[in-house]
C-alpha positions as YAML, in Angstrom:
chain: A
units: angstrom
residues:
- id: 1
  name: MET
  ca: [95.48, 68.69, 109.79]
- id: 2
  name: LYS
  ca: [96.88, 72.03, 109.09]
- id: 3
  name: ARG
  ca: [99.89, 72.03, 106.84]
- id: 4
  name: VAL
  ca: [102.44, 74.58, 108.05]
- id: 5
  name: ILE
  ca: [105.06, 76.53, 105.59]
- id: 6
  name: PRO
  ca: [108.48, 76.78, 107.46]
- id: 7
  name: LEU
  ca: [109.51, 80.37, 107.27]
- id: 8
  name: ARG
  ca: [112.81, 79.46, 104.85]
- id: 9
  name: LYS
  ca: [110.00, 78.80, 102.01]
- id: 10
  name: ILE
  ca: [108.58, 82.32, 102.86]
- id: 11
  name: TRP
  ca: [111.65, 84.06, 102.35]
- id: 12
  name: ILE
  ca: [112.14, 82.51, 99.01]
- id: 13
  name: PHE
  ca: [109.42, 84.10, 97.93]
- id: 14
  name: ILE
  ca: [110.00, 87.49, 100.04]
- id: 15
  name: ILE
  ca: [113.16, 88.47, 98.11]
- id: 16
  name: PRO
  ca: [111.68, 87.82, 94.62]
- id: 17
  name: ALA
  ca: [108.77, 90.12, 95.48]
- id: 18
  name: MET
  ca: [111.24, 92.42, 96.88]
- id: 19
  name: VAL
  ca: [113.05, 92.56, 93.43]
- id: 20
  name: LEU
  ca: [109.72, 93.14, 91.69]
- id: 21
  name: THR
  ca: [108.46, 96.15, 94.00]
- id: 22
  name: TRP
  ca: [112.29, 97.54, 93.82]
- id: 23
  name: SER
  ca: [111.79, 97.29, 89.74]
- id: 24
  name: ILE
  ca: [108.49, 99.04, 89.68]
- id: 25
  name: PHE
  ca: [109.60, 101.75, 92.09]
- id: 26
  name: PHE
  ca: [112.68, 102.56, 90.29]
- id: 27
  name: LEU
  ca: [110.81, 102.48, 86.90]
- id: 28
  name: LYS
  ca: [108.48, 105.13, 88.13]
- id: 29
  name: LEU
  ca: [110.90, 107.01, 89.94]
- id: 30
  name: SER
  ca: [113.11, 107.26, 86.89]
- id: 31
  name: GLY
  ca: [110.66, 109.32, 84.91]
- id: 32
  name: PRO
  ca: [109.91, 109.14, 81.12]
- id: 33
  name: PHE
  ca: [112.46, 107.25, 78.60]
- id: 34
  name: TYR
  ca: [112.63, 110.05, 76.42]
- id: 35
  name: GLN
  ca: [113.84, 112.15, 79.26]
- id: 36
  name: THR
  ca: [116.79, 110.22, 80.59]
- id: 37
  name: ARG
  ca: [117.34, 107.40, 78.46]
- id: 38
  name: ILE
  ca: [116.66, 107.24, 74.99]
- id: 39
  name: ASP
  ca: [119.90, 105.10, 73.43]
- id: 40
  name: PRO
  ca: [119.23, 102.37, 72.87]
- id: 41
  name: ASP
  ca: [116.07, 101.66, 74.34]
- id: 42
  name: TYR
  ca: [113.99, 103.06, 71.52]
- id: 43
  name: VAL
  ca: [116.46, 101.21, 69.02]
- id: 44
  name: TYR
  ca: [115.01, 97.92, 70.90]
- id: 45
  name: LEU
  ca: [111.64, 99.08, 70.58]
- id: 46
  name: LEU
  ca: [111.58, 99.66, 66.87]
- id: 47
  name: ASN
  ca: [113.75, 96.64, 66.17]
- id: 48
  name: GLY
  ca: [111.33, 94.55, 68.22]
- id: 49
  name: LEU
  ca: [108.26, 95.75, 66.51]
- id: 50
  name: ASN
  ca: [109.97, 94.96, 63.46]
- id: 51
  name: CYS
  ca: [110.47, 91.29, 64.90]
- id: 52
  name: ALA
  ca: [106.61, 91.39, 66.11]
- id: 53
  name: THR
  ca: [105.28, 92.21, 62.52]
- id: 54
  name: LEU
  ca: [107.75, 89.62, 61.60]
- id: 55
  name: GLU
  ca: [109.79, 92.14, 58.94]
- id: 56
  name: PHE
  ca: [113.14, 90.34, 59.91]
- id: 57
  name: SER
  ca: [114.66, 92.16, 57.03]
- id: 58
  name: ARG
  ca: [113.87, 95.37, 58.35]
- id: 59
  name: ILE
  ca: [115.94, 95.24, 61.66]
- id: 60
  name: GLY
  ca: [119.37, 97.70, 61.31]
- id: 61
  name: HIS
  ca: [121.05, 96.38, 64.32]
- id: 62
  name: ILE
  ca: [122.09, 92.79, 64.12]
- id: 63
  name: ASP
  ca: [125.70, 92.40, 64.64]
- id: 64
  name: HIS
  ca: [125.53, 92.06, 68.42]
- id: 65
  name: PRO
  ca: [124.52, 89.43, 71.13]
- id: 66
  name: GLY
  ca: [121.11, 92.03, 71.60]
- id: 67
  name: THR
  ca: [119.53, 89.80, 68.81]
- id: 68
  name: PRO
  ca: [117.63, 87.39, 70.47]
- id: 69
  name: PHE
  ca: [116.73, 90.11, 72.92]
- id: 70
  name: GLN
  ca: [114.95, 91.81, 69.91]
- id: 71
  name: VAL
  ca: [113.37, 88.78, 69.04]
- id: 72
  name: ILE
  ca: [111.84, 88.48, 72.81]
- id: 73
  name: THR
  ca: [111.03, 92.25, 72.68]
- id: 74
  name: GLY
  ca: [108.77, 91.28, 69.39]
- id: 75
  name: LEU
  ca: [107.17, 88.57, 71.53]
- id: 76
  name: PHE
  ca: [106.53, 90.93, 74.25]
- id: 77
  name: ILE
  ca: [104.93, 93.41, 72.01]
- id: 78
  name: ARG
  ca: [102.82, 91.22, 70.54]
- id: 79
  name: ILE
  ca: [101.41, 90.31, 74.15]
- id: 80
  name: THR
  ca: [101.24, 93.79, 75.22]
- id: 81
  name: HIS
  ca: [99.17, 94.56, 71.94]
- id: 82
  name: LEU
  ca: [97.01, 91.80, 72.04]
- id: 83
  name: VAL
  ca: [96.17, 92.71, 75.79]
- id: 84
  name: ALA
  ca: [96.13, 96.41, 75.64]
- id: 85
  name: GLY
  ca: [96.32, 97.56, 71.82]
- id: 86
  name: GLN
  ca: [94.93, 100.44, 70.39]
- id: 87
  name: GLY
  ca: [94.48, 99.86, 66.37]
- id: 88
  name: PRO
  ca: [97.24, 98.62, 64.31]
- id: 89
  name: ILE
  ca: [100.31, 97.23, 65.87]
- id: 90
  name: VAL
  ca: [102.82, 99.68, 64.05]
- id: 91
  name: ASP
  ca: [100.51, 102.64, 64.76]
- id: 92
  name: ASP
  ca: [99.91, 101.51, 68.30]
- id: 93
  name: VAL
  ca: [103.76, 101.33, 69.18]
- id: 94
  name: ILE
  ca: [104.82, 104.32, 67.34]
- id: 95
  name: SER
  ca: [102.02, 106.25, 69.13]
- id: 96
  name: ARG
  ca: [102.77, 105.20, 72.50]
- id: 97
  name: PRO
  ca: [106.31, 104.17, 72.63]
- id: 98
  name: GLU
  ca: [106.50, 105.31, 76.65]
- id: 99
  name: PHE
  ca: [103.85, 102.94, 77.36]
- id: 100
  name: TYR
  ca: [105.21, 99.84, 75.63]
- id: 101
  name: LEU
  ca: [108.74, 100.39, 77.26]
- id: 102
  name: THR
  ca: [107.40, 100.78, 80.37]
- id: 103
  name: VAL
  ca: [105.80, 97.57, 79.97]
- id: 104
  name: LEU
  ca: [108.49, 95.87, 78.18]
- id: 105
  name: ALA
  ca: [110.73, 96.76, 81.35]
- id: 106
  name: PHE
  ca: [107.80, 95.30, 83.57]
- id: 107
  name: TYR
  ca: [108.06, 92.02, 81.72]
- id: 108
  name: LEU
  ca: [111.48, 91.75, 82.36]
- id: 109
  name: SER
  ca: [111.52, 92.20, 85.68]
- id: 110
  name: LEU
  ca: [108.69, 90.07, 86.05]
- id: 111
  name: LEU
  ca: [111.39, 87.43, 84.54]
- id: 112
  name: THR
  ca: [113.99, 88.22, 86.85]
- id: 113
  name: ALA
  ca: [111.23, 87.63, 90.24]
- id: 114
  name: LEU
  ca: [110.41, 84.28, 88.58]
- id: 115
  name: THR
  ca: [113.79, 83.39, 88.03]
- id: 116
  name: LEU
  ca: [115.25, 84.33, 91.48]
- id: 117
  name: LEU
  ca: [112.20, 82.35, 92.81]
- id: 118
  name: TRP
  ca: [113.41, 79.58, 90.63]
- id: 119
  name: LEU
  ca: [116.81, 79.80, 91.73]
- id: 120
  name: GLY
  ca: [115.95, 80.13, 95.45]
- id: 121
  name: ARG
  ca: [113.75, 76.81, 95.46]
- id: 122
  name: ILE
  ca: [116.79, 75.05, 93.33]
- id: 123
  name: VAL
  ca: [119.22, 75.90, 96.00]
- id: 124
  name: LEU
  ca: [116.59, 74.96, 99.10]
- id: 125
  name: LYS
  ca: [115.95, 71.37, 97.06]
- id: 126
  name: PHE
  ca: [119.46, 70.15, 95.70]
- id: 127
  name: GLY
  ca: [121.72, 72.02, 98.20]
- id: 128
  name: ASN
  ca: [119.52, 72.24, 101.19]
- id: 129
  name: ASP
  ca: [121.26, 75.71, 101.98]
- id: 130
  name: PHE
  ca: [119.09, 78.49, 103.15]
- id: 131
  name: LEU
  ca: [121.77, 80.97, 103.35]
- id: 132
  name: GLY
  ca: [123.29, 80.46, 100.29]
- id: 133
  name: ALA
  ca: [119.74, 80.25, 98.46]
- id: 134
  name: ILE
  ca: [119.28, 84.03, 100.19]
- id: 135
  name: ILE
  ca: [122.68, 85.09, 99.28]
- id: 136
  name: LEU
  ca: [122.22, 83.87, 95.57]
- id: 137
  name: GLN
  ca: [118.86, 85.72, 95.59]
- id: 138
  name: LEU
  ca: [120.17, 89.05, 96.94]
- id: 139
  name: SER
  ca: [122.84, 89.22, 94.44]
- id: 140
  name: VAL
  ca: [121.05, 91.54, 92.24]
- id: 141
  name: PHE
  ca: [121.61, 94.26, 94.63]
- id: 142
  name: PHE
  ca: [125.01, 93.55, 95.12]
- id: 143
  name: ASN
  ca: [126.36, 95.83, 92.42]
- id: 144
  name: ILE
  ca: [125.79, 99.53, 91.68]
- id: 145
  name: PHE
  ca: [124.85, 98.39, 87.80]
- id: 146
  name: LEU
  ca: [122.35, 95.77, 89.03]
- id: 147
  name: ILE
  ca: [120.72, 98.11, 91.14]
- id: 148
  name: ASP
  ca: [120.13, 100.65, 88.36]
- id: 149
  name: LEU
  ca: [119.52, 98.23, 85.83]
- id: 150
  name: PRO
  ca: [115.77, 97.97, 86.25]
- id: 151
  name: CYS
  ca: [114.82, 101.23, 84.61]
- id: 152
  name: ARG
  ca: [116.39, 100.52, 81.33]
- id: 153
  name: TYR
  ca: [115.33, 98.16, 78.50]
- id: 154
  name: ILE
  ca: [118.41, 97.15, 77.10]
- id: 155
  name: PRO
  ca: [120.03, 93.65, 76.41]
- id: 156
  name: ASP
  ca: [122.22, 93.70, 79.53]
- id: 157
  name: ARG
  ca: [119.15, 93.02, 81.81]
- id: 158
  name: MET
  ca: [118.94, 89.61, 80.02]
- id: 159
  name: LEU
  ca: [122.59, 89.07, 80.76]
- id: 160
  name: SER
  ca: [121.41, 88.91, 84.36]
- id: 161
  name: LEU
  ca: [118.95, 86.09, 83.66]
- id: 162
  name: VAL
  ca: [120.87, 83.88, 81.55]
- id: 163
  name: VAL
  ca: [123.72, 84.26, 84.68]
- id: 164
  name: LEU
  ca: [121.15, 83.32, 87.25]
- id: 165
  name: ILE
  ca: [119.93, 80.46, 85.06]
- id: 166
  name: PHE
  ca: [123.16, 79.32, 84.98]
- id: 167
  name: ALA
  ca: [124.00, 79.40, 88.63]
- id: 168
  name: GLY
  ca: [120.60, 77.57, 89.02]
- id: 169
  name: ASN
  ca: [121.53, 74.58, 86.56]
- id: 170
  name: CYS
  ca: [125.06, 74.43, 87.89]
- id: 171
  name: ILE
  ca: [123.88, 73.75, 91.66]
- id: 172
  name: ARG
  ca: [121.09, 71.28, 90.27]
- id: 173
  name: TYR
  ca: [124.16, 69.41, 88.16]
- id: 174
  name: PHE
  ca: [126.63, 69.37, 91.10]
- id: 175
  name: TYR
  ca: [124.38, 68.64, 93.99]
...
């Protein structure tokens, strides 16, 4: 007997795929980081490099909510260097900052798409509200700032992820 997947479940996958496609397209469209957005993207890259090399005393920018973002950046740098590294990690990141910033921005876009997929599934499972799931997933397109965000590598992108996770957990708890 053949199992038929309902159309609702397919839509829950389509919107995260659209978000990921939009992020990649907009990242390529906006050009290199050094040309349009040098501050603070490079600061987070270098502080993330210090986290990746476990030299936490060399991080110069620790007085703000972006500190966990820098630690996550260090983890992303380690993963990227493990897969596509060329030489020592410090030399590689310093010699190819555009490559690393692009890959790091892609990781955040992938995390956003996975979070949206999780959120849609939570709303369908606990709330049984298809329209609500679609609206929550499309919420990343409701603000001009959120539409422009995928081309940056800043802690504000993590804030949108935290808000989506919070919304999903509230729905799970209240329903």
